[in-house]
CSV table of C-alpha atoms and ligand atoms in Angstrom, one decimal:
chain,number,residue,atom,x,y,z
A,1453,MET,CA,-13.1,12.9,27.9
A,1454,ASP,CA,-12.8,12.4,24.2
A,1455,LEU,CA,-9.4,12.4,22.5
A,1456,LYS,CA,-9.9,15.7,20.7
A,1457,SER,CA,-10.6,17.7,23.9
A,1458,GLN,CA,-7.5,16.3,25.6
A,1459,ILE,CA,-5.3,18.1,23.0
A,1460,ASP,CA,-3.5,21.1,24.3
A,1461,LEU,CA,-4.1,23.7,21.5
A,1462,GLU,CA,-1.3,25.9,22.9
A,1463,LYS,CA,1.2,23.1,22.2
A,1464,LEU,CA,0.0,22.0,18.8
A,1465,PRO,CA,2.7,21.1,16.2
A,1466,ARG,CA,2.7,23.9,13.6
A,1467,HIS,CA,3.7,21.4,11.0
A,1468,ILE,CA,2.8,17.7,10.7
A,1469,ALA,CA,4.3,15.5,8.0
A,1470,ILE,CA,2.9,12.1,7.1
A,1471,ILE,CA,4.3,9.1,5.3
A,1472,MET,CA,1.1,7.5,4.1
A,1473,ASP,CA,1.9,3.8,3.9
A,1474,GLY,CA,0.1,0.6,3.7
A,1475,ASN,CA,-2.4,1.1,0.9
A,1476,GLY,CA,-1.3,-2.0,-1.0
A,1477,ARG,CA,-1.4,-4.2,2.1
A,1478,TRP,CA,-4.8,-2.8,3.1
A,1479,ALA,CA,-6.2,-3.7,-0.3
A,1480,LYS,CA,-4.8,-7.2,-0.1
A,1481,THR,CA,-6.5,-7.8,3.3
A,1482,HIS,CA,-9.7,-6.9,1.4
A,1483,GLY,CA,-8.9,-9.2,-1.5
A,1484,GLN,CA,-8.7,-6.2,-3.8
A,1485,PRO,CA,-6.0,-4.8,-6.2
A,1486,ARG,CA,-3.5,-2.3,-4.9
A,1487,VAL,CA,-5.3,0.6,-6.6
A,1488,PHE,CA,-8.3,0.0,-4.4
A,1489,GLY,CA,-6.1,0.8,-1.5
A,1490,HIS,CA,-5.0,4.1,-3.0
A,1491,LYS,CA,-8.6,5.1,-3.8
A,1492,ASN,CA,-9.5,4.5,-0.1
A,1493,GLY,CA,-6.4,6.3,0.9
A,1494,VAL,CA,-8.0,9.5,-0.5
A,1495,LYS,CA,-10.7,9.2,2.2
A,1496,ALA,CA,-7.9,9.2,4.8
A,1497,VAL,CA,-6.3,12.3,3.1
A,1498,ARG,CA,-9.6,14.1,3.4
A,1499,GLU,CA,-10.2,13.2,7.0
A,1500,THR,CA,-6.7,14.0,8.1
A,1501,THR,CA,-6.7,17.4,6.3
A,1502,GLU,CA,-10.0,18.3,7.8
A,1503,ALA,CA,-8.9,17.3,11.3
A,1504,ALA,CA,-5.6,19.2,11.1
A,1505,ALA,CA,-7.3,22.3,9.8
A,1506,GLU,CA,-10.0,22.2,12.5
A,1507,LEU,CA,-7.4,21.9,15.2
A,1508,GLY,CA,-5.3,24.8,13.9
A,1509,VAL,CA,-2.3,23.0,12.5
A,1510,GLU,CA,-0.6,25.4,10.0
A,1511,TYR,CA,1.1,23.0,7.6
A,1512,LEU,CA,0.3,19.4,6.7
A,1513,THR,CA,2.7,17.7,4.4
A,1514,LEU,CA,1.8,14.4,2.8
A,1515,TYR,CA,4.2,12.0,1.0
A,1516,ALA,CA,2.0,11.2,-2.0
A,1517,PHE,CA,4.6,10.0,-4.5
A,1518,SER,CA,8.3,9.5,-4.1
A,1519,THR,CA,11.0,9.6,-6.7
A,1520,GLU,CA,11.3,5.8,-6.2
A,1521,ASN,CA,7.6,5.2,-6.8
A,1522,TRP,CA,8.2,5.4,-10.6
A,1523,ASN,CA,9.6,1.9,-10.3
A,1524,ARG,CA,6.2,0.4,-9.5
A,1525,PRO,CA,4.1,-1.4,-12.1
A,1526,LYS,CA,3.1,1.1,-14.9
A,1527,LEU,CA,-0.6,0.4,-14.2
A,1528,GLU,CA,-0.2,1.4,-10.6
A,1529,VAL,CA,1.8,4.6,-11.4
A,1530,ASN,CA,-0.8,5.6,-14.0
A,1531,ALA,CA,-3.7,4.9,-11.6
A,1532,LEU,CA,-2.0,7.0,-8.9
A,1533,MET,CA,-1.4,9.9,-11.3
A,1534,ALA,CA,-5.1,9.7,-12.5
A,1535,LEU,CA,-6.2,9.7,-8.9
A,1536,LEU,CA,-4.2,12.8,-8.2
A,1537,VAL,CA,-5.8,14.7,-11.0
A,1538,GLU,CA,-9.3,13.5,-10.0
A,1539,THR,CA,-8.8,14.2,-6.3
A,1540,ILE,CA,-7.4,17.7,-6.8
A,1541,ARG,CA,-10.2,18.7,-9.3
A,1542,LYS,CA,-12.8,17.3,-6.9
A,1543,GLU,CA,-11.5,18.8,-3.7
A,1544,ILE,CA,-10.6,22.4,-4.8
A,1545,LYS,CA,-14.1,23.6,-3.8
A,1546,THR,CA,-13.7,22.1,-0.4
A,1547,LEU,CA,-10.2,23.4,0.0
A,1548,ASN,CA,-11.4,26.9,-0.8
A,1549,LYS,CA,-14.5,26.6,1.5
A,1550,ASN,CA,-12.1,25.7,4.3
A,1551,SER,CA,-9.5,28.3,3.3
A,1552,ILE,CA,-6.8,25.6,2.7
A,1553,ARG,CA,-3.9,26.5,0.4
A,1554,LEU,CA,-2.4,23.7,-1.7
A,1555,LYS,CA,1.3,23.5,-2.3
A,1556,ALA,CA,3.6,20.9,-3.7
A,1557,ILE,CA,7.2,20.0,-3.1
A,1558,GLY,CA,9.2,17.7,-5.4
A,1559,ASP,CA,10.3,17.6,-9.1
A,1560,ILE,CA,6.7,18.2,-10.2
A,1561,SER,CA,7.5,19.3,-13.7
A,1562,LYS,CA,8.4,15.6,-14.4
A,1563,LEU,CA,4.8,14.5,-13.6
A,1564,PRO,CA,2.6,13.5,-16.5
A,1565,PRO,CA,1.3,16.8,-18.2
A,1566,LYS,CA,-2.3,16.2,-17.0
A,1567,SER,CA,-1.3,15.7,-13.4
A,1568,TYR,CA,1.1,18.7,-13.6
A,1569,LYS,CA,-1.6,20.9,-15.0
A,1570,ALA,CA,-4.2,19.9,-12.4
A,1571,LEU,CA,-1.7,20.5,-9.7
A,1572,LEU,CA,-0.7,23.9,-10.9
A,1573,GLU,CA,-4.4,24.9,-11.2
A,1574,GLY,CA,-5.1,23.6,-7.7
A,1575,ILE,CA,-2.2,25.6,-6.4
A,1576,GLU,CA,-3.2,28.8,-8.3
A,1577,ASP,CA,-6.9,28.5,-7.3
A,1578,THR,CA,-6.1,28.2,-3.6
A,1579,LYS,CA,-3.1,30.5,-3.3
A,1580,ASP,CA,-4.9,33.2,-1.2
A,1581,ASN,CA,-6.2,30.8,1.5
A,1582,THR,CA,-4.7,31.3,4.9
A,1583,ARG,CA,-6.1,28.8,7.4
A,1584,MET,CA,-3.8,25.9,6.6
A,1585,THR,CA,-1.3,24.8,3.9
A,1586,LEU,CA,-1.6,21.3,2.6
A,1587,VAL,CA,1.7,20.3,1.0
A,1588,LEU,CA,1.8,17.4,-1.3
A,1589,ALA,CA,5.2,15.8,-1.8
A,1590,LEU,CA,5.1,14.5,-5.4
A,1591,ASN,CA,8.0,13.1,-7.3
A,1592,TYR,CA,9.8,14.1,-4.1
A,1593,SER,CA,12.9,12.7,-2.4
A,1594,ALA,CA,14.9,14.5,0.2
A,1595,GLN,CA,18.3,13.6,-1.4
A,1596,TRP,CA,17.1,15.1,-4.7
A,1597,GLU,CA,16.0,18.2,-2.8
A,1598,ILE,CA,19.3,18.6,-1.0
A,1599,VAL,CA,21.3,18.1,-4.2
A,1600,GLU,CA,19.0,20.7,-5.9
A,1601,ALA,CA,19.6,23.2,-3.0
A,1602,THR,CA,23.3,22.7,-3.3
A,1603,ARG,CA,23.2,23.3,-7.0
A,1604,ARG,CA,21.3,26.5,-6.5
A,1605,ILE,CA,23.7,27.7,-3.9
A,1606,ALA,CA,26.7,26.8,-6.1
A,1607,GLU,CA,25.2,28.9,-8.9
A,1608,GLN,CA,25.0,31.9,-6.6
A,1609,VAL,CA,28.6,31.5,-5.6
A,1610,LYS,CA,29.6,31.1,-9.3
A,1611,GLU,CA,27.8,34.4,-10.1
A,1612,ASN,CA,29.6,36.1,-7.2
A,1613,LYS,CA,26.2,36.7,-5.4
A,1614,LEU,CA,27.3,34.7,-2.4
A,1615,ASN,CA,30.5,34.0,-0.5
A,1616,PRO,CA,31.2,30.4,0.5
A,1617,GLU,CA,32.0,31.6,4.0
A,1618,ASP,CA,28.5,33.0,4.3
A,1619,ILE,CA,26.7,29.7,3.7
A,1620,ASP,CA,24.9,28.8,6.9
A,1621,GLN,CA,21.9,26.8,7.9
A,1622,THR,CA,19.5,29.6,7.1
A,1623,ILE,CA,20.8,30.0,3.6
A,1624,PHE,CA,20.7,26.3,3.1
A,1625,ALA,CA,17.1,26.0,4.4
A,1626,ASN,CA,16.0,28.8,2.1
A,1627,ALA,CA,17.3,26.9,-0.9
A,1628,LEU,CA,15.1,23.9,-0.1
A,1629,SER,CA,11.6,23.5,-1.5
A,1630,THR,CA,10.2,24.0,2.0
A,1631,MET,CA,11.6,27.5,2.1
A,1632,GLY,CA,9.5,29.7,4.4
A,1633,MET,CA,7.8,26.8,6.1
A,1634,PRO,CA,8.4,25.8,9.8
A,1635,ASP,CA,10.1,22.4,10.1
A,1636,PRO,CA,7.7,19.6,11.0
A,1637,GLU,CA,7.6,18.9,14.7
A,1638,LEU,CA,5.8,15.6,14.2
A,1639,LEU,CA,6.4,13.0,11.6
A,1640,ILE,CA,3.8,10.2,11.3
A,1641,ARG,CA,4.3,6.9,9.4
A,1642,THR,CA,1.5,4.5,9.1
A,1643,SER,CA,1.4,0.7,8.5
A,1644,GLY,CA,4.0,-0.5,11.0
A,1645,GLU,CA,7.1,0.5,8.9
A,1646,THR,CA,9.7,2.4,10.8
A,1647,ARG,CA,11.8,4.0,8.1
A,1648,ILE,CA,12.1,7.6,6.9
A,1649,SER,CA,12.3,6.6,3.2
A,1650,ASN,CA,14.0,9.7,1.9
A,1651,PHE,CA,11.4,12.1,3.3
A,1652,LEU,CA,12.3,15.6,4.5
A,1653,LEU,CA,15.7,14.6,5.8
A,1654,TRP,CA,16.9,18.1,6.5
A,1655,GLN,CA,13.7,19.3,8.0
A,1656,ILE,CA,13.1,16.5,10.5
A,1657,ALA,CA,16.3,17.2,12.4
A,1658,TYR,CA,14.3,17.7,15.6
A,1659,ALA,CA,10.9,16.1,14.7
A,1660,GLU,CA,9.2,13.7,17.0
A,1661,LEU,CA,8.7,10.4,15.1
A,1662,TYR,CA,5.4,8.5,15.5
A,1663,PHE,CA,4.8,5.1,14.0
A,1664,THR,CA,1.4,3.4,14.0
A,1665,GLU,CA,0.4,0.0,12.8
A,1666,THR,CA,-2.8,1.4,11.2
A,1667,PHE,CA,-2.8,1.1,7.4
A,1668,TRP,CA,-3.2,4.5,5.7
A,1669,PRO,CA,-6.8,3.8,4.3
A,1670,ASP,CA,-7.9,3.2,7.9
A,1671,PHE,CA,-6.4,6.4,9.2
A,1672,ARG,CA,-9.1,8.7,10.6
A,1673,LYS,CA,-9.3,11.9,12.8
A,1674,LEU,CA,-8.9,9.8,16.0
A,1675,HIS,CA,-5.6,8.4,14.8
A,1676,LEU,CA,-4.3,12.0,14.2
A,1677,TYR,CA,-5.5,13.0,17.7
A,1678,GLU,CA,-3.7,10.0,19.2
A,1679,ALA,CA,-0.5,10.9,17.4
A,1680,ILE,CA,-0.7,14.6,18.5
A,1681,LEU,CA,-1.4,13.5,22.1
A,1682,ASP,CA,1.6,11.2,22.1
A,1683,TYR,CA,3.7,14.1,20.7
A,1684,GLN,CA,2.4,16.4,23.5
A,1685,ARG,CA,3.4,13.8,26.2
A,1686,ARG,CA,7.0,13.9,25.1
A,1687,GLU,CA,9.6,16.3,26.4
A,1688,ARG,CA,11.3,18.2,23.6
A,1689,ARG,CA,14.7,19.2,24.6
A,1690,PHE,CA,16.6,20.4,21.5
A,1691,GLY,CA,19.9,19.2,23.0
A,1692,LYS,CA,19.3,20.9,26.4
A,1693,THR,CA,18.9,19.1,29.7
A,1694,SER,CA,15.5,18.6,31.4
A,1695,GLU,CA,16.5,21.1,34.1
A,1696,GLN,CA,17.2,23.8,31.6
A,1697,LEU,CA,13.7,23.4,30.1
A,1698,VAL,CA,11.9,24.1,33.4
A,1699,LYS,CA,12.7,27.8,33.5
B,1467,LIG,C1,1.8,4.0,0.2
B,1467,LIG,O1,1.1,2.8,0.2
B,1467,LIG,C2,1.0,5.0,-0.6
B,1467,LIG,C3,1.4,5.6,-1.7
B,1467,LIG,C4,2.7,5.4,-2.3
B,1467,LIG,C5,0.5,6.6,-2.4
B,1467,LIG,C6,-0.3,7.5,-1.5
B,1467,LIG,C7,-1.4,8.0,-2.3
B,1467,LIG,C8,-2.7,8.2,-1.9
B,1467,LIG,C9,-3.1,8.1,-0.5
B,1467,LIG,C10,-3.8,8.6,-2.8
B,1467,LIG,C11,-3.6,9.9,-3.5
B,1467,LIG,C12,-3.2,11.0,-2.7
B,1467,LIG,C13,-3.5,12.3,-2.9
B,1467,LIG,C14,-3.0,13.4,-2.1
B,1467,LIG,C15,-4.5,12.7,-4.0
B,1467,LIG,P1,1.8,1.5,-0.5
B,1467,LIG,O2,1.2,1.4,-1.8
B,1467,LIG,O3,3.3,1.7,-0.4
B,1467,LIG,O4,1.3,0.3,0.4
B,1467,LIG,P2,2.1,-1.0,0.7
B,1467,LIG,O5,3.3,-0.7,1.5
B,1467,LIG,O6,1.1,-1.8,1.6
B,1467,LIG,O7,2.4,-1.7,-0.5
């Protein structure tokens, strides 16, 4: 039986998050500059998005550029930003054809104006699509997001719109950029690294973590199916005992 048909569609994660890693090393193994790896990473983005939508995943969040990525060589940062503009412009038609809504999390107003504009256009042009939401984490870091949420909540308290005693997990979750989205049940990181790297720290409280040696540019539908099957083989207990789950 092929991998896809082994997936239990009743137990599909509603939200999958991916740390796309290994573009640079992939390029090196091909004797090419790092940017070549990023360009080929776009193919993996396309395949993964298609596979997730076909299965019926509701949210796919991709870590495309972290707050820390600004520290990379200027040439690489510029190339990544240009690739972002190019990819969004090129893919909008396909996103619409497949009813995929584009969304972004992160401090996107700090992106170069061209990238920011392309992103806002992409979000606007796909806003009515309902099949799946593709979330790009751009200039994103979870610690930034948590500080921002805290600031927002503090302002509401200052304006007497909120009592400190009323602050709970729901209020906090609603102050995050992922407001209204289910938390990811499955977090995938490619390229053999086993770190979280400041990604969705609040939201992955109960996520299953899946690490693969595959470099991101080599990631294809089959790799996503493998990750989902691995996730489905695990027992998710949310702090309960196995016996309590049997009911
Ligand atoms: C990590 O590999 C990858 C990135 C920081 C960028 C991801 C970007 C893309 C896949 C292309 C653009 C995406 C979209 C959504 C348009 P790395 O460079 O850290 O690899 P290394 O660890 O081998 O150096």
